[in-house]
Coordinates of C-alpha atoms and ligand atoms in Angstrom, one line a residue:
Chain B
M1370 CA 0.0 0.0 0.0
T1371 CA 1.0 3.7 0.0
Q1372 CA 3.8 4.6 2.2
P1373 CA 3.2 7.9 3.9
S1374 CA 5.3 9.7 1.4
Q1375 CA 7.2 12.8 2.0
N1376 CA 5.0 14.6 -0.4
M1377 CA 1.8 16.1 0.9
V1378 CA 0.3 16.5 -2.6
E1379 CA 1.0 14.4 -5.6
A1380 CA -0.7 15.1 -8.9
R1381 CA 0.0 12.6 -11.8
S1382 CA -1.1 13.5 -15.4
V1383 CA -4.2 15.3 -14.3
R1384 CA -6.6 16.0 -17.2
K1385 CA -9.7 18.0 -17.2
W1386 CA -12.2 18.9 -19.9
F1387 CA -15.0 21.4 -19.8
G1388 CA -17.1 20.1 -22.7
S1389 CA -14.7 20.0 -25.6
N1390 CA -12.3 22.5 -24.0
E1391 CA -9.3 20.7 -22.5
V1392 CA -8.4 22.9 -19.6
L1393 CA -5.8 20.7 -17.9
K1394 CA -3.5 18.8 -20.2
S1395 CA -1.7 16.2 -18.1
I1396 CA -0.5 18.2 -15.1
S1397 CA 2.0 16.5 -12.8
L1398 CA 3.5 18.1 -9.8
E1399 CA 4.2 17.4 -6.1
V1400 CA 4.4 19.5 -3.0
P1401 CA 6.6 18.2 -0.2
R1402 CA 5.3 18.4 3.3
G1403 CA 5.7 21.9 4.9
Q1404 CA 6.5 23.6 1.6
V1405 CA 4.9 26.4 -0.2
L1406 CA 4.2 26.2 -3.9
C1407 CA 3.2 29.3 -5.8
L1408 CA 1.2 28.8 -9.1
L1409 CA 1.6 31.6 -11.7
G1410 CA 0.1 31.9 -15.1
P1411 CA -2.0 34.1 -17.3
S1412 CA -5.8 34.2 -17.0
G1413 CA -7.5 31.1 -18.2
S1414 CA -4.5 28.9 -17.9
G1415 CA -6.2 26.5 -15.6
K1416 CA -4.8 27.5 -12.2
S1417 CA -8.1 27.7 -10.4
T1418 CA -9.3 24.6 -12.0
F1419 CA -6.3 22.7 -10.9
L1420 CA -6.6 23.9 -7.3
R1421 CA -10.3 23.0 -7.3
C1422 CA -9.4 19.5 -8.5
I1423 CA -7.2 19.0 -5.4
N1424 CA -10.2 19.2 -3.1
H1425 CA -12.5 17.6 -5.6
L1426 CA -14.7 20.7 -6.2
E1427 CA -14.1 19.6 -9.8
T1428 CA -13.9 16.0 -10.9
I1429 CA -10.9 15.0 -13.0
D1430 CA -11.1 13.2 -16.3
G1431 CA -7.7 11.6 -16.2
G1432 CA -4.7 11.0 -13.9
R1433 CA -4.8 11.0 -10.2
I1434 CA -4.3 13.3 -7.2
S1435 CA -3.4 12.2 -3.8
V1436 CA -3.1 14.3 -0.6
D1437 CA -1.2 12.9 2.4
G1438 CA -0.9 9.5 0.6
E1439 CA -4.7 9.3 0.1
L1440 CA -6.3 9.3 -3.4
I1441 CA -8.7 12.2 -3.6
G1442 CA -12.3 11.7 -4.7
Y1443 CA -11.8 8.1 -5.9
T1444 CA -11.2 4.7 -4.6
Q1445 CA -9.1 2.2 -6.6
R1446 CA -10.6 -1.2 -7.0
G1447 CA -8.5 -3.4 -9.4
D1448 CA -7.4 -1.1 -12.2
K1449 CA -10.5 1.1 -12.0
L1450 CA -11.1 4.4 -10.1
H1451 CA -14.6 4.6 -8.6
E1452 CA -15.9 8.0 -7.5
M1453 CA -16.4 8.3 -3.8
K1454 CA -19.7 8.9 -2.0
P1455 CA -20.4 12.6 -1.0
K1456 CA -19.8 11.7 2.6
E1457 CA -16.3 10.3 2.1
I1458 CA -15.4 13.3 -0.2
A1459 CA -16.6 15.6 2.6
R1460 CA -14.4 13.8 5.1
Q1461 CA -11.4 14.2 2.8
R1462 CA -12.1 17.9 2.3
R1463 CA -11.9 18.5 6.0
G1464 CA -8.2 18.0 5.8
I1465 CA -7.8 20.6 3.0
G1466 CA -8.5 24.2 3.7
M1467 CA -9.4 26.6 0.8
V1468 CA -9.4 30.3 0.5
F1469 CA -11.2 32.0 -2.3
Q1470 CA -10.6 35.1 -4.3
R1471 CA -14.0 36.5 -3.3
F1472 CA -13.8 35.3 0.4
N1473 CA -17.2 33.5 0.3
L1474 CA -17.8 34.1 4.0
F1475 CA -21.3 33.1 5.1
P1476 CA -23.1 36.5 5.3
H1477 CA -25.7 35.4 7.7
L1478 CA -23.2 34.4 10.4
T1479 CA -20.9 36.6 12.5
A1480 CA -17.1 36.2 12.1
L1481 CA -17.0 33.9 15.1
D1482 CA -19.9 31.7 13.8
N1483 CA -18.4 31.5 10.4
I1484 CA -15.4 29.9 12.0
V1485 CA -17.3 27.7 14.5
E1486 CA -19.8 26.3 12.0
A1487 CA -17.8 23.6 10.4
P1488 CA -15.8 22.3 13.4
Q1489 CA -18.9 22.2 15.6
G1490 CA -21.3 21.0 12.9
V1491 CA -19.3 18.5 11.0
S1492 CA -16.3 17.5 13.1
G1493 CA -18.3 17.4 16.3
V1494 CA -16.0 19.6 18.3
P1495 CA -17.9 20.7 21.5
K1496 CA -19.3 24.2 21.3
A1497 CA -17.2 25.8 24.1
Q1498 CA -14.0 24.4 22.7
A1499 CA -14.9 25.4 19.1
R1500 CA -15.6 28.9 20.2
E1501 CA -12.5 29.2 22.3
R1502 CA -10.4 28.0 19.3
A1503 CA -12.2 30.4 17.0
V1504 CA -11.4 33.3 19.2
A1505 CA -7.8 32.3 19.3
L1506 CA -7.7 32.1 15.5
L1507 CA -9.3 35.5 15.1
E1508 CA -6.6 36.8 17.4
R1509 CA -4.0 35.1 15.3
V1510 CA -5.2 36.9 12.2
G1511 CA -5.4 40.2 14.1
L1512 CA -9.2 40.5 14.4
A1513 CA -9.8 39.7 18.1
D1514 CA -12.0 42.8 18.3
R1515 CA -14.3 41.8 15.4
V1516 CA -15.6 38.6 16.8
D1517 CA -19.3 39.6 16.6
A1518 CA -19.1 41.5 13.3
Y1519 CA -21.1 40.3 10.3
P1520 CA -19.1 39.9 7.0
A1521 CA -20.9 43.0 5.6
Q1522 CA -19.4 45.0 8.4
L1523 CA -15.8 44.0 7.6
S1524 CA -13.4 45.4 5.0
G1525 CA -12.3 43.1 2.2
G1526 CA -9.0 42.4 3.9
Q1527 CA -10.7 41.6 7.2
Q1528 CA -13.1 39.3 5.5
Q1529 CA -10.3 37.4 3.8
R1530 CA -8.5 37.0 7.1
V1531 CA -11.7 35.6 8.7
A1532 CA -11.9 33.3 5.7
I1533 CA -8.3 32.1 6.4
A1534 CA -9.2 31.6 10.1
R1535 CA -12.3 29.7 9.1
A1536 CA -10.3 27.3 7.0
L1537 CA -7.6 26.9 9.7
A1538 CA -10.3 26.0 12.2
M1539 CA -10.6 22.6 10.6
E1540 CA -7.0 22.0 11.4
P1541 CA -6.1 21.2 7.8
K1542 CA -2.8 19.6 6.7
L1543 CA -2.9 21.5 3.4
M1544 CA -4.1 25.0 2.5
L1545 CA -5.1 26.1 -1.0
F1546 CA -5.2 29.8 -1.8
D1547 CA -6.9 31.0 -5.1
E1548 CA -5.7 34.6 -5.7
P1549 CA -6.5 35.5 -2.1
T1550 CA -5.5 39.2 -2.5
S1551 CA -6.6 40.0 -6.0
A1552 CA -10.1 41.3 -5.0
L1553 CA -8.5 43.6 -2.4
D1554 CA -7.6 47.3 -2.4
P1555 CA -3.8 47.6 -2.5
E1556 CA -3.6 49.0 1.0
L1557 CA -5.4 45.9 2.4
V1558 CA -3.2 43.3 0.7
G1559 CA -0.4 43.5 3.2
D1560 CA -2.4 42.3 6.2
V1561 CA -3.6 39.2 4.3
L1562 CA -0.1 38.4 3.0
D1563 CA 1.3 38.8 6.6
V1564 CA -1.1 36.2 7.8
M1565 CA -0.1 33.8 5.0
R1566 CA 3.6 34.5 5.6
D1567 CA 3.1 33.5 9.3
L1568 CA 1.2 30.4 8.2
A1569 CA 4.0 29.3 5.9
A1570 CA 6.6 29.9 8.6
S1571 CA 4.6 27.7 11.0
G1572 CA 5.2 24.8 8.6
M1573 CA 1.8 24.6 6.8
T1574 CA 1.9 23.0 3.4
M1575 CA 0.4 25.6 1.0
I1576 CA -0.4 25.9 -2.7
V1577 CA -0.9 29.6 -3.6
V1578 CA -2.2 31.0 -6.8
T1579 CA -1.1 34.6 -6.8
H1580 CA 0.2 37.5 -8.9
E1581 CA 2.0 38.9 -5.9
I1582 CA 5.5 38.3 -7.2
G1583 CA 7.2 39.8 -4.2
F1584 CA 5.4 37.6 -1.9
S1585 CA 6.0 34.4 -3.8
R1586 CA 9.7 35.2 -4.2
E1587 CA 10.0 35.5 -0.5
V1588 CA 7.7 32.7 0.7
A1589 CA 7.6 30.1 -2.0
D1590 CA 9.8 27.1 -1.9
R1591 CA 8.9 26.3 -5.5
M1592 CA 7.2 28.2 -8.2
V1593 CA 5.3 26.7 -11.1
F1594 CA 4.3 28.6 -14.2
M1595 CA 1.3 27.3 -16.1
D1596 CA -0.1 28.3 -19.5
G1597 CA -2.8 26.7 -21.6
G1598 CA -3.3 23.9 -19.2
V1599 CA 0.3 22.7 -19.0
V1600 CA 3.2 23.3 -16.6
V1601 CA 5.5 25.4 -18.7
E1602 CA 8.3 25.9 -16.2
S1603 CA 9.0 25.2 -12.6
G1604 CA 11.8 25.7 -10.1
K1605 CA 13.0 27.9 -7.3
P1606 CA 11.3 31.3 -7.4
A1607 CA 14.5 33.1 -8.0
D1608 CA 15.3 30.9 -11.0
V1609 CA 11.9 31.2 -12.5
L1610 CA 11.5 34.9 -11.9
D1611 CA 15.0 36.1 -12.8
N1612 CA 16.0 33.6 -15.3
P1613 CA 13.0 32.2 -17.1
Q1614 CA 13.8 29.6 -19.7
H1615 CA 10.7 29.8 -21.8
E1616 CA 9.5 32.6 -23.9
R1617 CA 5.9 32.4 -22.6
T1618 CA 7.2 32.8 -19.0
Q1619 CA 9.3 35.8 -20.0
L1620 CA 6.4 37.4 -21.7
F1621 CA 4.1 36.8 -18.8
L1622 CA 6.6 38.1 -16.2
E1623 CA 7.1 41.2 -18.3
S1624 CA 3.4 41.9 -18.3
V1625 CA 3.1 41.4 -14.5
L1626 CA 6.2 43.1 -13.2
Chain O
M404 CA -17.5 90.8 -5.2
T405 CA -20.8 90.5 -7.0
D406 CA -21.4 86.8 -6.5
R407 CA -20.7 86.9 -2.8
V408 CA -23.7 85.6 -0.8
D409 CA -24.9 88.0 1.8
F410 CA -25.4 85.9 5.0
D411 CA -27.6 88.4 6.7
D412 CA -30.2 88.1 3.9
S413 CA -29.9 84.3 3.4
D414 CA -30.7 83.9 7.1
D415 CA -34.3 85.1 6.4
V416 CA -34.9 83.1 3.3
V417 CA -37.6 80.4 3.8
A418 CA -37.4 77.3 1.7
V419 CA -40.9 76.5 0.3
P420 CA -41.3 72.8 -0.5
L421 CA -43.0 72.0 -3.9
R422 CA -46.8 72.1 -3.4
H423 CA -48.9 69.2 -4.7
P424 CA -52.5 70.5 -5.1
G425 CA -53.4 67.4 -7.2
R426 CA -52.8 65.2 -4.2
W427 CA -55.3 67.1 -2.1
I428 CA -57.9 67.1 -4.7
A429 CA -57.5 63.4 -5.2
A430 CA -57.7 62.7 -1.5
V431 CA -60.8 64.8 -1.0
A432 CA -62.5 63.0 -4.0
I433 CA -61.6 59.6 -2.7
L434 CA -62.8 60.4 0.9
L435 CA -66.1 61.7 -0.6
V436 CA -66.7 58.4 -2.5
L437 CA -65.8 56.3 0.5
A438 CA -68.1 58.4 2.8
A439 CA -70.9 58.0 0.3
L440 CA -70.3 54.2 0.1
I441 CA -70.3 53.8 3.9
H442 CA -73.3 56.1 4.2
S443 CA -75.3 54.0 1.7
L444 CA -74.4 50.8 3.5
W445 CA -75.1 52.3 6.9
T446 CA -78.5 53.8 6.0
N447 CA -79.5 50.8 3.9
T448 CA -82.7 49.6 5.5
N449 CA -82.1 46.2 4.0
I450 CA -79.0 45.7 6.2
I451 CA -79.8 45.0 9.9
H452 CA -76.7 46.4 11.6
S453 CA -77.6 44.9 15.0
S454 CA -77.2 41.4 13.5
I455 CA -73.6 42.3 12.4
T456 CA -72.7 43.1 16.0
E457 CA -74.8 40.2 17.2
F458 CA -73.0 37.6 15.2
L459 CA -69.5 39.1 15.1
F460 CA -68.6 37.1 18.3
D461 CA -71.1 34.3 17.9
P462 CA -69.6 31.1 19.2
R463 CA -70.0 29.4 15.8
I464 CA -68.2 32.2 14.1
I465 CA -65.4 32.2 16.7
K466 CA -65.1 28.4 16.2
G467 CA -65.0 29.0 12.5
V468 CA -62.2 31.6 12.9
G469 CA -60.3 29.1 15.0
L470 CA -60.6 26.4 12.5
T471 CA -59.6 28.7 9.6
I472 CA -56.5 29.6 11.5
F473 CA -55.8 26.0 12.3
I474 CA -56.2 24.9 8.7
T475 CA -54.1 27.8 7.4
V476 CA -51.2 27.1 9.8
V477 CA -51.2 23.3 9.3
S478 CA -51.5 23.5 5.6
M479 CA -48.8 26.1 5.3
V480 CA -46.4 24.1 7.4
I481 CA -46.9 20.9 5.4
A482 CA -46.8 22.8 2.1
T483 CA -43.5 24.6 3.1
I484 CA -41.8 21.3 4.0
L485 CA -43.0 19.6 0.9
A486 CA -42.0 22.7 -1.2
I487 CA -38.4 22.5 0.1
V488 CA -38.3 18.8 -0.8
L489 CA -39.8 19.5 -4.3
A490 CA -37.4 22.4 -4.9
V491 CA -34.4 20.4 -3.9
M492 CA -35.6 17.5 -6.1
R493 CA -36.1 19.9 -9.0
M494 CA -32.5 21.1 -8.7
S495 CA -31.0 17.7 -8.1
A496 CA -28.6 16.0 -10.5
N497 CA -30.9 12.9 -10.5
P498 CA -33.1 13.1 -13.6
V499 CA -35.8 10.9 -12.0
L500 CA -36.2 13.2 -9.1
R501 CA -36.2 16.2 -11.4
A502 CA -39.0 14.6 -13.5
V503 CA -41.1 13.7 -10.5
S504 CA -40.9 17.2 -9.1
F505 CA -41.6 18.8 -12.5
G506 CA -44.6 16.5 -13.0
Y507 CA -46.0 17.3 -9.5
I508 CA -45.8 21.0 -10.0
W509 CA -47.2 20.7 -13.5
F510 CA -50.2 18.8 -12.3
F511 CA -51.1 20.7 -9.1
R512 CA -50.6 24.1 -10.6
G513 CA -52.5 23.1 -13.7
T514 CA -55.8 22.0 -12.1
P515 CA -58.2 24.2 -10.2
L516 CA -57.9 24.1 -6.4
L517 CA -61.6 23.7 -6.1
V518 CA -61.5 20.6 -8.2
Q519 CA -58.7 19.2 -6.0
I520 CA -60.7 19.8 -2.9
V521 CA -63.8 18.2 -4.2
F522 CA -61.6 15.3 -5.4
W523 CA -60.3 14.6 -1.9
G524 CA -63.9 14.9 -0.6
Y525 CA -65.0 12.2 -3.1
L526 CA -62.1 9.9 -2.5
G527 CA -64.4 7.6 -0.6
L528 CA -66.4 7.1 -3.7
L529 CA -63.4 6.3 -5.8
Y530 CA -61.6 4.0 -3.3
S531 CA -63.9 2.7 -0.6
Q532 CA -60.8 1.4 1.3
I533 CA -57.2 2.5 1.5
A534 CA -54.8 -0.3 2.0
A535 CA -51.1 -0.7 2.4
G536 CA -49.5 -3.6 0.7
I537 CA -47.3 -4.6 -2.2
P538 CA -48.7 -3.4 -5.5
F539 CA -50.0 -6.0 -8.0
T540 CA -49.9 -8.8 -5.4
S541 CA -52.5 -9.9 -2.9
I542 CA -50.2 -9.1 0.1
Q543 CA -51.8 -6.5 2.3
F544 CA -50.6 -5.0 5.6
F545 CA -53.7 -3.2 6.6
A546 CA -56.8 -1.7 5.1
I547 CA -59.0 1.2 6.4
D548 CA -62.3 2.6 5.3
T549 CA -61.5 5.8 3.3
N550 CA -64.0 8.0 5.0
T551 CA -62.6 7.0 8.4
L552 CA -59.1 7.7 7.4
I553 CA -59.8 10.9 5.6
P554 CA -62.6 12.9 7.1
A555 CA -63.6 16.1 5.3
L556 CA -61.2 18.2 7.4
V557 CA -58.2 16.0 6.7
G558 CA -59.1 15.8 3.1
G559 CA -59.3 19.6 2.9
V560 CA -56.0 20.1 4.6
I561 CA -54.4 17.6 2.2
A562 CA -55.9 19.3 -0.8
L563 CA -54.8 22.8 0.3
S564 CA -51.2 21.6 1.3
L565 CA -50.6 19.6 -1.9
N566 CA -51.8 22.5 -4.0
E567 CA -49.9 25.1 -2.1
A568 CA -46.7 23.0 -2.2
A569 CA -46.6 23.3 -5.9
Y570 CA -46.6 27.1 -5.8
A571 CA -44.3 27.3 -2.8
A572 CA -41.8 24.9 -4.4
E573 CA -41.2 27.5 -7.2
I574 CA -40.7 30.3 -4.5
V575 CA -38.2 28.1 -2.6
R576 CA -36.4 27.3 -5.8
A577 CA -36.1 30.9 -6.7
G578 CA -34.7 31.5 -3.2
L579 CA -32.1 28.7 -3.6
L580 CA -31.1 30.0 -7.0
S581 CA -30.5 33.4 -5.6
I582 CA -27.6 32.2 -3.4
D583 CA -24.2 32.6 -5.0
H584 CA -22.6 29.3 -5.9
G585 CA -19.5 30.4 -4.0
Q586 CA -21.4 29.8 -0.7
R587 CA -21.9 26.1 -1.5
E588 CA -18.3 25.8 -2.6
A589 CA -17.0 27.4 0.6
A590 CA -19.2 25.0 2.6
Y591 CA -18.1 22.0 0.7
S592 CA -14.4 23.0 1.0
L593 CA -14.9 23.0 4.8
G594 CA -16.1 19.4 4.6
M595 CA -19.8 20.0 4.9
G596 CA -22.0 17.6 3.1
P597 CA -24.7 18.6 0.6
G598 CA -27.6 18.2 3.1
Y599 CA -25.8 20.1 5.9
T600 CA -24.9 22.9 3.5
L601 CA -28.5 23.2 2.4
R602 CA -29.8 23.3 5.9
R603 CA -27.2 25.5 7.6
I604 CA -25.8 27.7 4.8
V605 CA -28.1 28.0 1.8
L606 CA -31.6 27.9 3.2
P607 CA -31.1 30.4 5.9
Q608 CA -29.8 32.9 3.3
A609 CA -32.5 32.0 0.8
M610 CA -35.2 32.8 3.5
K611 CA -34.7 36.5 2.8
V612 CA -35.9 35.9 -0.7
I613 CA -38.5 33.3 0.2
I614 CA -40.4 35.0 3.1
P615 CA -42.0 38.0 1.4
P616 CA -43.8 35.9 -1.4
M617 CA -44.6 33.2 1.2
G618 CA -46.4 35.9 3.2
N619 CA -48.5 36.5 0.2
E620 CA -49.1 32.7 -0.1
T621 CA -50.2 32.5 3.5
I622 CA -52.8 35.2 3.0
S623 CA -54.0 33.4 -0.1
M624 CA -54.2 30.2 1.9
L625 CA -56.2 31.9 4.6
K626 CA -58.8 33.0 2.1
N627 CA -58.7 29.7 0.2
T628 CA -59.8 27.8 3.3
S629 CA -63.2 29.2 2.5
L630 CA -63.3 26.8 -0.4
L631 CA -63.6 24.0 2.0
A632 CA -67.2 25.0 2.3
V633 CA -67.9 22.7 -0.6
V634 CA -66.9 19.7 1.6
A635 CA -68.7 21.1 4.6
V636 CA -65.7 21.8 6.8
A637 CA -67.0 24.3 9.5
E638 CA -64.4 27.0 8.9
L639 CA -65.3 30.7 9.1
Y640 CA -67.1 31.0 5.7
T641 CA -69.0 27.8 6.2
A642 CA -70.0 28.9 9.7
A643 CA -71.2 32.2 8.4
T644 CA -73.3 30.7 5.5
Q645 CA -74.8 28.1 7.8
I646 CA -76.0 30.8 10.1
S647 CA -77.3 32.9 7.3
A648 CA -79.1 29.9 5.8
Q649 CA -81.2 29.9 9.0
N650 CA -81.8 33.6 9.6
L651 CA -81.5 34.8 6.0
R652 CA -79.1 37.6 6.9
Q653 CA -76.7 36.7 4.1
V654 CA -75.1 40.2 3.6
E655 CA -74.7 40.8 7.3
L656 CA -72.9 37.5 7.8
L657 CA -70.7 38.1 4.8
I658 CA -69.7 41.4 6.4
V659 CA -69.0 39.5 9.6
A660 CA -66.8 37.0 7.8
S661 CA -65.0 39.6 5.8
A662 CA -64.2 41.6 8.9
W663 CA -62.6 38.5 10.4
Y664 CA -60.6 37.7 7.3
L665 CA -59.4 41.3 7.2
F666 CA -58.4 41.1 10.8
M667 CA -56.5 37.9 10.3
T668 CA -54.6 39.0 7.3
T669 CA -53.6 42.2 9.2
V670 CA -52.4 40.1 12.2
L671 CA -50.5 37.8 9.8
S672 CA -48.2 40.6 8.6
I673 CA -46.7 40.9 12.1
P674 CA -44.9 37.6 12.2
Q675 CA -43.8 38.1 8.6
Y676 CA -42.1 41.4 9.6
Y677 CA -40.2 39.8 12.4
L678 CA -39.2 36.8 10.3
E679 CA -37.8 39.1 7.6
R680 CA -35.8 40.9 10.2
R681 CA -34.5 37.6 11.6
F682 CA -33.3 36.3 8.3
G683 CA -32.1 39.7 7.1
R684 CA -29.3 39.6 9.7
G685 CA -25.9 40.3 8.3
T686 CA -27.1 41.7 5.0
A687 CA -27.5 45.3 6.0
R688 CA -24.8 47.0 8.0
E689 CA -27.4 47.8 10.6
L690 CA -30.8 46.2 11.1
P691 CA -33.8 48.7 10.6
L692 CA -35.6 49.4 13.8
T693 CA -38.8 47.6 14.7
P694 CA -41.9 49.7 14.7
F695 CA -41.8 49.7 18.5
Q696 CA -38.2 50.9 18.5
Q697 CA -39.1 53.5 15.9
L698 CA -41.9 54.8 18.1
K699 CA -39.6 55.0 21.1
A700 CA -37.0 56.8 19.0
A701 CA -39.6 59.2 17.6
I702 CA -40.8 60.1 21.1
A703 CA -37.2 60.7 22.2
R704 CA -36.5 62.8 19.2
G705 CA -39.8 64.8 19.7
R706 CA -38.6 65.7 23.2
G707 CA -35.1 66.6 22.0
R708 CA -36.1 68.5 18.9
S709 CA -37.7 71.7 20.2
N710 CA -34.5 72.3 22.2
S711 CA -32.1 71.5 19.5
R712 CA -33.9 73.6 16.9
R713 CA -33.8 76.6 19.2
E714 CA -30.2 75.9 20.0
V715 CA -29.3 75.7 16.3
A716 CA -31.1 78.9 15.6
Q717 CA -29.4 80.6 18.4
L718 CA -26.0 79.3 17.3
Q719 CA -26.6 80.6 13.8
K720 CA -27.7 84.0 15.1
G721 CA -24.8 84.2 17.4
S722 CA -22.1 83.4 14.9
L723 CA -23.5 85.5 12.1
S724 CA -24.4 88.7 13.8
Ligands
ATP2208 N1 -17.3 25.7 -14.8 C1 -16.7 25.9 -16.0 N2 -17.3 25.5 -17.1 C2 -16.7 25.7 -18.3 N3 -15.5 26.2 -18.5 C3 -14.8 26.6 -17.4 C4 -15.4 26.4 -16.1 N4 -14.5 26.9 -15.2 C5 -13.4 27.3 -15.9 N5 -13.6 27.1 -17.2 C6 -12.6 27.4 -18.3 O1 -11.4 26.7 -18.0 C7 -10.3 27.5 -18.3 C8 -9.4 27.7 -17.1 O2 -10.1 28.4 -16.1 P1 -9.5 28.7 -14.7 O3 -10.5 29.4 -13.9 O4 -8.9 27.5 -14.2 O5 -8.3 29.7 -15.1 P2 -7.3 30.6 -14.2 O6 -6.0 30.2 -14.6 O7 -7.7 30.4 -12.8 O8 -7.6 32.0 -14.7 P3 -7.7 33.4 -13.8 O9 -6.3 33.9 -13.6 O10 -8.5 34.3 -14.7 O11 -8.5 33.1 -12.5 C9 -10.9 28.8 -18.9 O12 -10.8 28.8 -20.3 C10 -12.3 28.8 -18.4 O13 -13.1 29.5 -19.4
MG2209 MG1 -8.6 31.6 -11.3

């Protein structure tokens, strides 16, 4: 059986079609435990789709993805992959946190209740303990004073930090970030990046789709450049950013920097 | 120098709001018509006013009011639950469930409510017994006489609930569709299952969209209970017509019944208001005040205003002179 490998995420020849549009064309990559991978690429290159395949928000049409040695979304019987029941998929997702570009906080719940909902409701953490931990998480993202605020009463940057705290409340082993700062006013980006920087320093395994070149240069262990559904180039951030080997990477970096 | 505003003069300028003489004319005309109408009813010798007051609180009428409220509440509760099930089925990935839901809504919206009520009333003629067993075999678990199992009241409630569910299902579906897909994705990404997500994340938000039209539906339901007169359920309208059949005071008793229906629809809008507030949490930066809070605030403002007005006036005078 599968050894607990040193990789937290392993993607092998992942393919995905939307209708006749092949969005992911055999993507293979791995993320070692405790490392940060930054995904870079032009709009429509399939970054979000790939991220969403990792927690099975999208089904894949070929290849396989495993997180912490466990195949995501499918069970292998013989040489066939069978899609899991919703319940098992939900269990797998509990170990994978996700942060969205548009925050997606639950507007009818306060900041605290947003964080408490999943641990208390699906993981069965006792109420008092869940709340205590939620308060601690809000403190960690610098929002100890906004416990009872509704999302509509928070700035974009504050909402995104609550969203990060909400994902962390499930004690995930992997965090996925899909352009977490691109919907924010420039002056609010810094607070969110600070939280992510701390998280990376604490040893969390992370995959981050971002156009914040400075951030990825500093925090990423590895950087992957995607275009047209394929991995064009990957390596240490400094190598990819300062010495891109492919013309497409060069062109993209020129347009972003 | 020429376009400098002279403060001493502007202090005396009075702003005159736009006058609306048309509104006054219309209001007077409408009041006149209303007064004439009421006068004609009041002085109509064919209406015996004492019998209106006599029967307004007649025990049979009060019982009818109680039954009307009971039928409305029970039917709305059953219909709402069924509507949520139908709406979820309609949006499910399973084509069989989608087809069943579609067929249900198609049928119950497409046939008259009155016909459905009469149908449930006549069920005893169609099936003398209702039995549970395995279809197309002789295996039977139990069998009950239809008229025992479904007396007129139960049949009426079934008819009203099933019919209402078809309309409410579309309202619930509109509510569910109004919720951004990102909400479901965020819930799924936290490991919530589809059922939990619906119950805890999507439905509570959809309520904001669902409640106002459901308030309308409840008022319709309240008045549709009068259709149960055809199967002799003693709700308000039936009670009123039974009394008038004896004393021949038809118009008076219709006025009595109408007064009660109006009263009940008025009362119904109160829980709706509070439900809307409850499910509107988090959408506005601040919740609007309840009428009670508004009243308190208005009283407080009324006390404060005369003072502050005078103060402002004094301040202006002081700083300008
Ligand atoms: N649900 C969907 N149905 C059909 N096509 C889709 C769907 N989601 C994404 N696509 C298509 O897949 C391709 C990749 O989209 P994706 O969102 O993964 O790109 P991206 O790299 O995240 O781009 P961006 O930087 O703009 O977010 C695009 O061509 C897009 O139109
Ligand atoms: Mg994207």
